[in-house]
Structures are given as C-alpha cells and as structure tokens.
PDB file of C-alpha atoms in Angstrom:
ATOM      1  CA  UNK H 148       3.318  15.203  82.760  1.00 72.00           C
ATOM      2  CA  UNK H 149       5.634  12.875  83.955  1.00 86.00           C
ATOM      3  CA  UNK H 150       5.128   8.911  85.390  1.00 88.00           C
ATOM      4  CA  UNK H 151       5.017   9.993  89.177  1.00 91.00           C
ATOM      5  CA  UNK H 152       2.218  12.341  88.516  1.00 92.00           C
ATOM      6  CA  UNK H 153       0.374  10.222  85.872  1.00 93.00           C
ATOM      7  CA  UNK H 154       0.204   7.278  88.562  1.00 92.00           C
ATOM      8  CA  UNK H 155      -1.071   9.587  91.334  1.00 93.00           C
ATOM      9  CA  UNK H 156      -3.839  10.505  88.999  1.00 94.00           C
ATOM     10  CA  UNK H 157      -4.694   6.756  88.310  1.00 93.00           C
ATOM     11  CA  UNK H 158      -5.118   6.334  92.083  1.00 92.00           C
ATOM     12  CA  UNK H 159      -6.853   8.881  92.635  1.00 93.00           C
ATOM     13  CA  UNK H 160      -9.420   8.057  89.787  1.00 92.00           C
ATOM     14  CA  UNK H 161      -9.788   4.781  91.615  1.00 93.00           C
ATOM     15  CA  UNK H 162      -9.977   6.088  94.572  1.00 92.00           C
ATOM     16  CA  UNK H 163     -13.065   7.947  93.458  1.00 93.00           C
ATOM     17  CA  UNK H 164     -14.812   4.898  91.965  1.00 92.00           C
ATOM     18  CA  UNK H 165     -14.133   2.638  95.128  1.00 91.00           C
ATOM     19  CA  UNK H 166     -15.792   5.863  97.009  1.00 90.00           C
ATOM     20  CA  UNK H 167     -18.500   5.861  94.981  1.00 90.00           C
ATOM     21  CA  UNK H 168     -19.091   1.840  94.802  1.00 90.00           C
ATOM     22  CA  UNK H 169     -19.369   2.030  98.843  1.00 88.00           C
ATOM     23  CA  UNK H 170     -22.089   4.505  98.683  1.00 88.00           C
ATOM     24  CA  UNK H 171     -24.516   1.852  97.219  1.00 85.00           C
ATOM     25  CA  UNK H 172     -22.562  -1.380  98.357  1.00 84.00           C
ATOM     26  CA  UNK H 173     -22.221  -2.008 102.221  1.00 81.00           C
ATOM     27  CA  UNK H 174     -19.217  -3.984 102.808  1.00 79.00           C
ATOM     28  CA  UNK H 175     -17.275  -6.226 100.501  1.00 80.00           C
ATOM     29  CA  UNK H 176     -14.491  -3.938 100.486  1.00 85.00           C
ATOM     30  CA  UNK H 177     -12.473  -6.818  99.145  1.00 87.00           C
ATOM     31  CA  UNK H 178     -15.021  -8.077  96.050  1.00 87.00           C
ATOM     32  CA  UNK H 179     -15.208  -4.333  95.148  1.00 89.00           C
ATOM     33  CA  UNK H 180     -11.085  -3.832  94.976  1.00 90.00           C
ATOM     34  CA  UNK H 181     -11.219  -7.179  93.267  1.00 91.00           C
ATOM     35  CA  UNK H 182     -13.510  -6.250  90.706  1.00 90.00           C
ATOM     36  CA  UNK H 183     -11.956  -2.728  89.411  1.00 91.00           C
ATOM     37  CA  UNK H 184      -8.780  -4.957  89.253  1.00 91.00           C
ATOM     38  CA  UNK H 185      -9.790  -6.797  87.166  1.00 91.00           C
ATOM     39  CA  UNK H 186     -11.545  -4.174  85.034  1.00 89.00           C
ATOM     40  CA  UNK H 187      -8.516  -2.395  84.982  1.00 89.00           C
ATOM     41  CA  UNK H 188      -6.745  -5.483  83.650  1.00 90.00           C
ATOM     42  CA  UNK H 189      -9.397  -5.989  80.861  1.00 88.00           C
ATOM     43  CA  UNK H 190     -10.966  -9.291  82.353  1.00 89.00           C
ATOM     44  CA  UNK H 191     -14.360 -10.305  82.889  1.00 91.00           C
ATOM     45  CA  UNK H 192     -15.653 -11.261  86.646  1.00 90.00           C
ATOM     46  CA  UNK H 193     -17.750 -14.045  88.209  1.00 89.00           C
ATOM     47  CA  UNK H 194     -19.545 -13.417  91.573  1.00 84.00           C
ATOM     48  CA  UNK H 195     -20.333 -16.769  92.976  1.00 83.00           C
ATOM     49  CA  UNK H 196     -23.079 -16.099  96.325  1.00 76.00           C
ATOM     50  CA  UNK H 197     -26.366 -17.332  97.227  1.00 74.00           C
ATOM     51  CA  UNK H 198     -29.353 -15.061  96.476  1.00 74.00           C
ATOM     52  CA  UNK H 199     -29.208 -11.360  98.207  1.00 73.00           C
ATOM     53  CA  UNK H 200     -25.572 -10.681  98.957  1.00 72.00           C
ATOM     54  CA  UNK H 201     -25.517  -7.969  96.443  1.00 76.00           C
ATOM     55  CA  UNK H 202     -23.766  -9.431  93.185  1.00 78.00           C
ATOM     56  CA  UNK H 203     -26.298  -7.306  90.768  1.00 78.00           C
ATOM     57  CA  UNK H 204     -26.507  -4.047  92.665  1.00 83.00           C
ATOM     58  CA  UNK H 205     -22.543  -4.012  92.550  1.00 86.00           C
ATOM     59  CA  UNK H 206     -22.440  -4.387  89.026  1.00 82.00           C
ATOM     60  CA  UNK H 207     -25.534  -2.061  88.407  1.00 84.00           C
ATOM     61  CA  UNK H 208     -23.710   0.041  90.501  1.00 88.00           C
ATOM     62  CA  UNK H 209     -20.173  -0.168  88.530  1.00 88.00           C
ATOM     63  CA  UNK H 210     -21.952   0.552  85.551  1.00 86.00           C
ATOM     64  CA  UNK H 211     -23.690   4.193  86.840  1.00 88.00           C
ATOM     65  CA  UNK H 212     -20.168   5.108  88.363  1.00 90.00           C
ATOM     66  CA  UNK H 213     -18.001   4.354  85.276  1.00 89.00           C
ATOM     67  CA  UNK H 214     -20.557   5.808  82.996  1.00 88.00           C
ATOM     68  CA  UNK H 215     -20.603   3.106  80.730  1.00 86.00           C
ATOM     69  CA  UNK H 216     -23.704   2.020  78.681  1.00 86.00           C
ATOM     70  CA  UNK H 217     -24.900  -1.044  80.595  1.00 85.00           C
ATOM     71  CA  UNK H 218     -26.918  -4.289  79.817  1.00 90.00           C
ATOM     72  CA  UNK H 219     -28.409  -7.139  81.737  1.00 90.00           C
ATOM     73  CA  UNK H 220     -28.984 -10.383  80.596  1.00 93.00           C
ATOM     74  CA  UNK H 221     -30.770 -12.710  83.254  1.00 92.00           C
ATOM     75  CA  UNK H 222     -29.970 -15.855  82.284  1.00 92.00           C
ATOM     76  CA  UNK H 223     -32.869 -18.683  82.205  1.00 92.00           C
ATOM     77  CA  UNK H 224     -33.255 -22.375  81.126  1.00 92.00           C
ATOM     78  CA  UNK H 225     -35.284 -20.840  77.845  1.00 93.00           C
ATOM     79  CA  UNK H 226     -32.929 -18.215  77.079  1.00 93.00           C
ATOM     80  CA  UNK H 227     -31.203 -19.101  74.194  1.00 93.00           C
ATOM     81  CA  UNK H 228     -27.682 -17.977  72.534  1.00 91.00           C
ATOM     82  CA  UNK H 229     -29.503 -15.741  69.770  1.00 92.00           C
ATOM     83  CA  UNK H 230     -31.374 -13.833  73.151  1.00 94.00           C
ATOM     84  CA  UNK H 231     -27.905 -13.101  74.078  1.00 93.00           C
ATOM     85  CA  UNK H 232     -26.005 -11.920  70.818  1.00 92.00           C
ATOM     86  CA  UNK H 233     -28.709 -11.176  68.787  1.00 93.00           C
ATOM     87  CA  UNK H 234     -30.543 -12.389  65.468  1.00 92.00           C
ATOM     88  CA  UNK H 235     -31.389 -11.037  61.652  1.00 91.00           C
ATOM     89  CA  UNK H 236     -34.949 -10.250  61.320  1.00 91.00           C
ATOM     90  CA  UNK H 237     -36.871 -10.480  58.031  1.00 91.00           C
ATOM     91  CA  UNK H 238     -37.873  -6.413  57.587  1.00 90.00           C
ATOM     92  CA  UNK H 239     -39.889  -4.424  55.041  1.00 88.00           C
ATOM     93  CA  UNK H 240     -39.282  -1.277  53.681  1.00 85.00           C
ATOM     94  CA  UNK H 241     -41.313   1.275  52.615  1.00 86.00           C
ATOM     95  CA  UNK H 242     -41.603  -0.224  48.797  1.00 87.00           C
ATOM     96  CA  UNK H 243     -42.672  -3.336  50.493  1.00 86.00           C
ATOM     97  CA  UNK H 244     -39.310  -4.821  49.678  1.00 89.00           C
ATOM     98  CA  UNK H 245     -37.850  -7.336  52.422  1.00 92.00           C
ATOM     99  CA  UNK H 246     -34.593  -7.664  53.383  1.00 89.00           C
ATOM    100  CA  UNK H 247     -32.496  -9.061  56.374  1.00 88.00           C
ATOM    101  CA  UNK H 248     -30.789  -6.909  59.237  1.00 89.00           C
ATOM    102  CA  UNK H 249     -28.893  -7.732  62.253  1.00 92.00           C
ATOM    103  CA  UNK H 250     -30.733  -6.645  65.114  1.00 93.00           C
ATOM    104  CA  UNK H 251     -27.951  -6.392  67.657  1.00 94.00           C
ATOM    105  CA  UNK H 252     -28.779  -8.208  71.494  1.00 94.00           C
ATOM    106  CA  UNK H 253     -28.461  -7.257  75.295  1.00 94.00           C
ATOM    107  CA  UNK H 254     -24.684  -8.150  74.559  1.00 94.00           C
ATOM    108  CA  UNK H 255     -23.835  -5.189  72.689  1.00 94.00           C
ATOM    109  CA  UNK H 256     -22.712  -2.897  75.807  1.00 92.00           C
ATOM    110  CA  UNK H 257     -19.585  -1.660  77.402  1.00 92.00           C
ATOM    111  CA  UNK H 258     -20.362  -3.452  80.928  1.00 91.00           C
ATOM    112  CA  UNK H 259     -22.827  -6.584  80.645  1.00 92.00           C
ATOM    113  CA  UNK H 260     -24.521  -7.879  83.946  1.00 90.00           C
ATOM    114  CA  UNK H 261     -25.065 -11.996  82.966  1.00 91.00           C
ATOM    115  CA  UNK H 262     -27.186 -12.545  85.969  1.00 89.00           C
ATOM    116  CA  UNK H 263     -27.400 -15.992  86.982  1.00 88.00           C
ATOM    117  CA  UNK H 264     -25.004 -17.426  84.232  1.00 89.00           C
ATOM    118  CA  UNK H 265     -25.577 -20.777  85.406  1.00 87.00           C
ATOM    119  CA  UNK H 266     -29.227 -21.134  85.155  1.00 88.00           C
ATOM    120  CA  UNK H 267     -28.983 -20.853  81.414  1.00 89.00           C
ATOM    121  CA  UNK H 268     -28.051 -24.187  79.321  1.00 88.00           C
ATOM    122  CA  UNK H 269     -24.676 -24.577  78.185  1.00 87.00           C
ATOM    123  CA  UNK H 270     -25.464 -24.021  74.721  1.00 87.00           C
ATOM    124  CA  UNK H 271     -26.359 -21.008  75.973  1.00 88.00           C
ATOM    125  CA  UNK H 272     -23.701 -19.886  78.434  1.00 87.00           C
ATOM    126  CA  UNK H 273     -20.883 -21.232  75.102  1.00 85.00           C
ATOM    127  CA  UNK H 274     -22.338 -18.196  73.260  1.00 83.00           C
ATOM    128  CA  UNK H 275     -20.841 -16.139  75.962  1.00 85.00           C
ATOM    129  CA  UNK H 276     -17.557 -17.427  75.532  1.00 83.00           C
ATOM    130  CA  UNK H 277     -16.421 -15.926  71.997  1.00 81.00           C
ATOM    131  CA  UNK H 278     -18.092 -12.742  73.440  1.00 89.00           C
ATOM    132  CA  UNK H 279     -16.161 -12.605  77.013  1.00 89.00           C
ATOM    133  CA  UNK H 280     -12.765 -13.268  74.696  1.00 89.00           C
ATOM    134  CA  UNK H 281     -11.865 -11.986  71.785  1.00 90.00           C
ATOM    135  CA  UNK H 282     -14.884  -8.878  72.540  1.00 93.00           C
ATOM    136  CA  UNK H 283     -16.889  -9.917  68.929  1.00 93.00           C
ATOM    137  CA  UNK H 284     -19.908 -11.833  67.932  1.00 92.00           C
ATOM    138  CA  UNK H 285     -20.254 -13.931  65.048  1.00 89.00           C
ATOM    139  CA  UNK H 286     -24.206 -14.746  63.333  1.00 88.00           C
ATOM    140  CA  UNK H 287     -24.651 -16.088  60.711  1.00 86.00           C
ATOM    141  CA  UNK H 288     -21.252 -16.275  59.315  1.00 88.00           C
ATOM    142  CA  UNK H 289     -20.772 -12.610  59.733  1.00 91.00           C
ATOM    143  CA  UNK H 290     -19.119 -11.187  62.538  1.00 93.00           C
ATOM    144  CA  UNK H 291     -19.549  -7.941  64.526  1.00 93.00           C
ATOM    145  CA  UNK H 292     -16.776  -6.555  66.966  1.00 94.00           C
ATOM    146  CA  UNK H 293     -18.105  -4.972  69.643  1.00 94.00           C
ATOM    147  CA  UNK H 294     -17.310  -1.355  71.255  1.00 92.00           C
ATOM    148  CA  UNK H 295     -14.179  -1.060  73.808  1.00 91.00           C
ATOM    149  CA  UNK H 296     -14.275  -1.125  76.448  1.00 91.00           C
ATOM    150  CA  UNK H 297     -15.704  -4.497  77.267  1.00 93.00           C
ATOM    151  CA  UNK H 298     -16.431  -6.134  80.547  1.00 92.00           C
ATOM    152  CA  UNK H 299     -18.915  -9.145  81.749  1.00 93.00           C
ATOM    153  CA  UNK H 300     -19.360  -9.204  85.343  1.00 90.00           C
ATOM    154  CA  UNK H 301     -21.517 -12.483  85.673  1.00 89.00           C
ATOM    155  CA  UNK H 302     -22.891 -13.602  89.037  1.00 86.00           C
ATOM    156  CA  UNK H 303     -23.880 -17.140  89.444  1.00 85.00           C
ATOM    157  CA  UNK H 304     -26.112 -18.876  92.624  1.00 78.00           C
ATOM    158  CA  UNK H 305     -24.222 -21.923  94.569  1.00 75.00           C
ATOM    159  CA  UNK H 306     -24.417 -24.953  91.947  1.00 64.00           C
ATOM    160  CA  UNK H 307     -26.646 -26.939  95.028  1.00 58.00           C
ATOM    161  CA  UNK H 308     -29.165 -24.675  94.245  1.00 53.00           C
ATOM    162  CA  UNK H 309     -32.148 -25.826  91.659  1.00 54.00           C
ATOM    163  CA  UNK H 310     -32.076 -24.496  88.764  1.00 53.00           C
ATOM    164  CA  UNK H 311     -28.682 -24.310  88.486  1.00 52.00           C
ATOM    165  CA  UNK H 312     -26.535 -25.642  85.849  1.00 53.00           C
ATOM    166  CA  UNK H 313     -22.483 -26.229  85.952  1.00 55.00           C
ATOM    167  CA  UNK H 314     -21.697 -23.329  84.526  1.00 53.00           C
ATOM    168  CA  UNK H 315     -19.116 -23.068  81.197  1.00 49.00           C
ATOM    169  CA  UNK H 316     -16.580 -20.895  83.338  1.00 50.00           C
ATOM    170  CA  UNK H 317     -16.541 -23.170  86.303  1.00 50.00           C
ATOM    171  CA  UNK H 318     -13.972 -26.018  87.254  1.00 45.00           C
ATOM    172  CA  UNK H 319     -14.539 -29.380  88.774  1.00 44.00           C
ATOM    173  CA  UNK H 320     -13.025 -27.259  91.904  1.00 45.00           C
ATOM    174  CA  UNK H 321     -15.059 -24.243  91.973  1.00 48.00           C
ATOM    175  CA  UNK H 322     -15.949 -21.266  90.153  1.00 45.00           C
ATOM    176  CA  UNK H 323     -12.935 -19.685  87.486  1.00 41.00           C
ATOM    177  CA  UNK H 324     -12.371 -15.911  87.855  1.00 39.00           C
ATOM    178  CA  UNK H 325     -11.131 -14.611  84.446  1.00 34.00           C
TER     179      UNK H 325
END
C-alpha cells in the first residue's frame, strides 16, 4: 500500500470518529477536532468550561468510540495522590501468610477522564504529572509503566468558582493545553 492510500485511510478513520463524537456531542465541532488532534499527537487535553457544557460526556464519549478501556477519576479536596495511582495493601493468603501487593488505581487505563482536576489539592493534581508524561507510576520506590496508548483528557470548572484550586497545568494566564 503506498503513502497516498495509507493517508486516505487515516482520514477516513477520523472521519468516522468525528461522526461518531457528533452523535452524542451537539456542537463544539472545534473542541472535538481539537481533541483527536491532540490524541493523535500523543498529548493529554484540558477542557476549561463552567458546569454543563459537556466536557465529561465528550470524553465518556471518546472513550466508547475509540474502544479504549476507560477510567474516571473525579477529583475532590479529599482525594489524595494514592486514590489516583494506587497503593500496596497488606493481603493474606490462604496459609494465613501476609504479604504486600500493588493494587493498581483509576489511573491504570488507556483514556483517563480527571474530572474537575482543579478541585483536588496540588499534592494531589502533582501525582498526575509523572503519569500525564513519561505514561508510568512510581509507589513506593517501584515503578509501573502503564499500557499504550495513554491519554488524560482533564476538564476543570472556571478558577472563580468555589472549590476550585489553581490547578498544576494552569499558567498565571490561563489554562495550558498539553
């Protein structure tokens, strides 16, 4: 197969997910051709919009079209990093011996809805950050790489809203698209 027809393939492949996104998502024709961009280009996505615009049912959406295993996270002032990556419990086996295992969190997906990234603490929101680039989680001092491909499509609510903290992946001017 040659380059002409392996390039009319890729548009028509994203011609079929944009199709399908618009079935669920009204609108936004720009956000959605912005968002399989940067997909496509192995980035993650902030969605910056007050409550009820659609941010989540776009990504839930993007997640049942790409067939991806999907996970949301909704962020909260309690939630803390471990919530997010995930923690080794204390189990016992059969024999009654105990022993540690990693017991992997919400993180540990293909596409990762962080819903309301900036209503979490920044302790919290810095876990994301090894996560969103170099795709791997470290606990403990041991470190787990997660499955390809990888995407976080966080949404965050206006930083006038309560509740609401400055989130990691924001600048002084506004929110940072990566």
């Amino acid at each position: 197969m040659d380059n002409t027809e392996r390039v009319k393939q890729f548009s028509q492949s994203i011609d079929k997910i944009r199709t399908e996104l618009r079935k669920d998502v009204v609108g936004q024709e720009d956000i959605i051709d912005n968002v399989i961009c940067a997909i496509i280009a192995g980035g993650n996505v902030l969605l910056e919009g007050v409550p009820g615009v659609g941010k989540t049912r776009l990504v839930r959406s993007l997640g049942k079209t790409l067939s991806l295993p999907f996970s949301r996270i909704q962020f909260t002032p309690d939630l803390m990093p471990s919530d997010v990556t995930g923690t080794n419990v204390i189990e016992k086996d059969e024999k009654g011996k105990m022993s540690t295992v990693f017991q992997k969190g919400p993180i540990f997906a293909n596409l990762v809805l962080a819903d309301e990234i900036n209503r979490a603490t920044p302790k919290t929101q810095s876990a994301m950050l090894e996560v969103m680039q170099e795709h791997k989680v470290t606990v403990a001092k041991q470190t787990y790489v997660l499955d390809e491909p990888f995407f976080v499509l966080a949404t965050e609510n206006p930083i006038e809203q309560d509740g609401t903290y400055l989130s990691a992946s924001r600048s002084a001017d506004g929110p940072l698209y990566v």
